[in-house]
Amino acid sequence: MSTDLLLAKELHKVDPVFGQISFDGHEQVVFCHDKDTGLKAIIGIHNTVLGPALGGTRMWNYTNEWEALNDVLRLSRGMSFKSSISGLNLGGGKAVIIGDAKTQKTPELMRRFGQFVDSLSGKYITAEDVGMETKDMDTVREVTKYVTGISEEKGGSGNPSPITAYGVFMGLKAAAKYQFGTDNLEGKKVLVQGIGHVGEVLVQHLTENGAIVTISDINEQRLHDVGAKYGAKIFTGDDLYGADVDIYAPCALGATINDDTIGKLKAKVIAGAANNQLANEVVHGNILKEKGILYAPDFLINAGGVINVYSELANLTKAQVMEKTENIYNTSLEIFDFATKNNITTHQAAMSIAQKRIDDKKNESLK
């Protein structure tokens, strides 16, 4: 029998979950592993006060498990506030599968993941996210009913990306209205970073409304395809964040507003689809406020996707989904105004309003 000694630099790993910076009172964190399929997944359930924790499953080739844990904790927390501020009776949850979606995702792996979701008996409901497609949700549906975003042929709401993009577009227009005095995007220079399913549809809305769109993505072929399709410019400079644009729309992964990039920004509006755009919500939110850059909180304006999949649970019509998504415009203006009147950041304003709805529901249940 031997005793292992921990080095000082390793002590933080003694508290791998509760000690994580991203841990914010999560109700439950589930680690899922299956040797036969190679599944390694983490499900984060942040809050279920307003309803079951709904949030997509992301498959990503994380550098390590710590990175995956941090991501699922940040994402699931964001889902709580996204659903709350959108007026949905849902809690916040998220799942990540560690692996390369292009080479390691199999029907067997997805079904096994679905069985883990099913074991939670509806406390967590999954959906599509990065690295996933509607057909993957159909596969998960074979083993559990706790999944949304399944194909329309199977009675679902289909791919949520177009609705997500429309909500982002509404939030972006509201931000333009508040910052520039008009939501007319004719001639406005917009940089869209990340032209996946959501980013491409956003580019379409922007170009149709007369914006001068520049696009950036790690996939060179997709850049040229989307650029040619919509007449968008391809960013070719060395400094993406210092680009001379009016609006920066991050639509890839999060934390692009960080210590290295925030000082370079020339855009006067940040409004995009990516989750957790601020690497540090407090520090970077305040810097943006001081610089006079209007930030449209990501969990507010990218809520169209969760509104769309919520329709499967609440039996909403397509017209009702579009109405709720379009209302992101009005909610955004209210939050910008609330932030200004209270001299706080737009992120703090959105968080406080979302948290109040959760707290009110919790207090109501205690009476």
PDB file of N, CA and C in Angstrom, residues 28 104 106 140 154 161 239 250 336:
ATOM      1  N   GLN A  28     -26.957  19.213 -10.411  1.00  0.00           N
ATOM      2  CA  GLN A  28     -26.471  17.862 -10.689  1.00  0.00           C
ATOM      3  C   GLN A  28     -25.509  17.885 -11.871  1.00  0.00           C
ATOM      4  N   GLN A 104     -15.811  10.098 -34.877  1.00  0.00           N
ATOM      5  CA  GLN A 104     -16.091   9.227 -33.739  1.00  0.00           C
ATOM      6  C   GLN A 104     -17.569   9.072 -33.409  1.00  0.00           C
ATOM      7  N   THR A 106     -21.134   7.770 -33.848  1.00  0.00           N
ATOM      8  CA  THR A 106     -21.797   6.620 -34.465  1.00  0.00           C
ATOM      9  C   THR A 106     -23.224   6.521 -33.925  1.00  0.00           C
ATOM     10  N   VAL A 140     -31.287   9.429 -31.032  1.00  0.00           N
ATOM     11  CA  VAL A 140     -31.474   9.483 -29.580  1.00  0.00           C
ATOM     12  C   VAL A 140     -32.937   9.180 -29.236  1.00  0.00           C
ATOM     13  N   LYS A 154     -40.732  13.100 -38.121  1.00  0.00           N
ATOM     14  CA  LYS A 154     -41.010  12.279 -36.940  1.00  0.00           C
ATOM     15  C   LYS A 154     -41.807  13.056 -35.896  1.00  0.00           C
ATOM     16  N   SER A 161     -31.616  25.841 -36.083  1.00  0.00           N
ATOM     17  CA  SER A 161     -30.663  26.878 -36.483  1.00  0.00           C
ATOM     18  C   SER A 161     -31.301  28.096 -37.159  1.00  0.00           C
ATOM     19  N   ASP A 239      -5.680  40.975 -38.255  1.00  0.00           N
ATOM     20  CA  ASP A 239      -6.288  41.241 -36.949  1.00  0.00           C
ATOM     21  C   ASP A 239      -7.807  41.287 -37.068  1.00  0.00           C
ATOM     22  N   PRO A 250     -20.084  37.468 -33.238  1.00  0.00           N
ATOM     23  CA  PRO A 250     -19.414  36.182 -32.999  1.00  0.00           C
ATOM     24  C   PRO A 250     -20.414  35.032 -33.031  1.00  0.00           C
ATOM     25  N   PHE A 336     -31.435  46.977 -22.662  1.00  0.00           N
ATOM     26  CA  PHE A 336     -30.485  48.067 -22.894  1.00  0.00           C
ATOM     27  C   PHE A 336     -30.889  49.292 -22.078  1.00  0.00           C
TER      28      PHE A 336
END
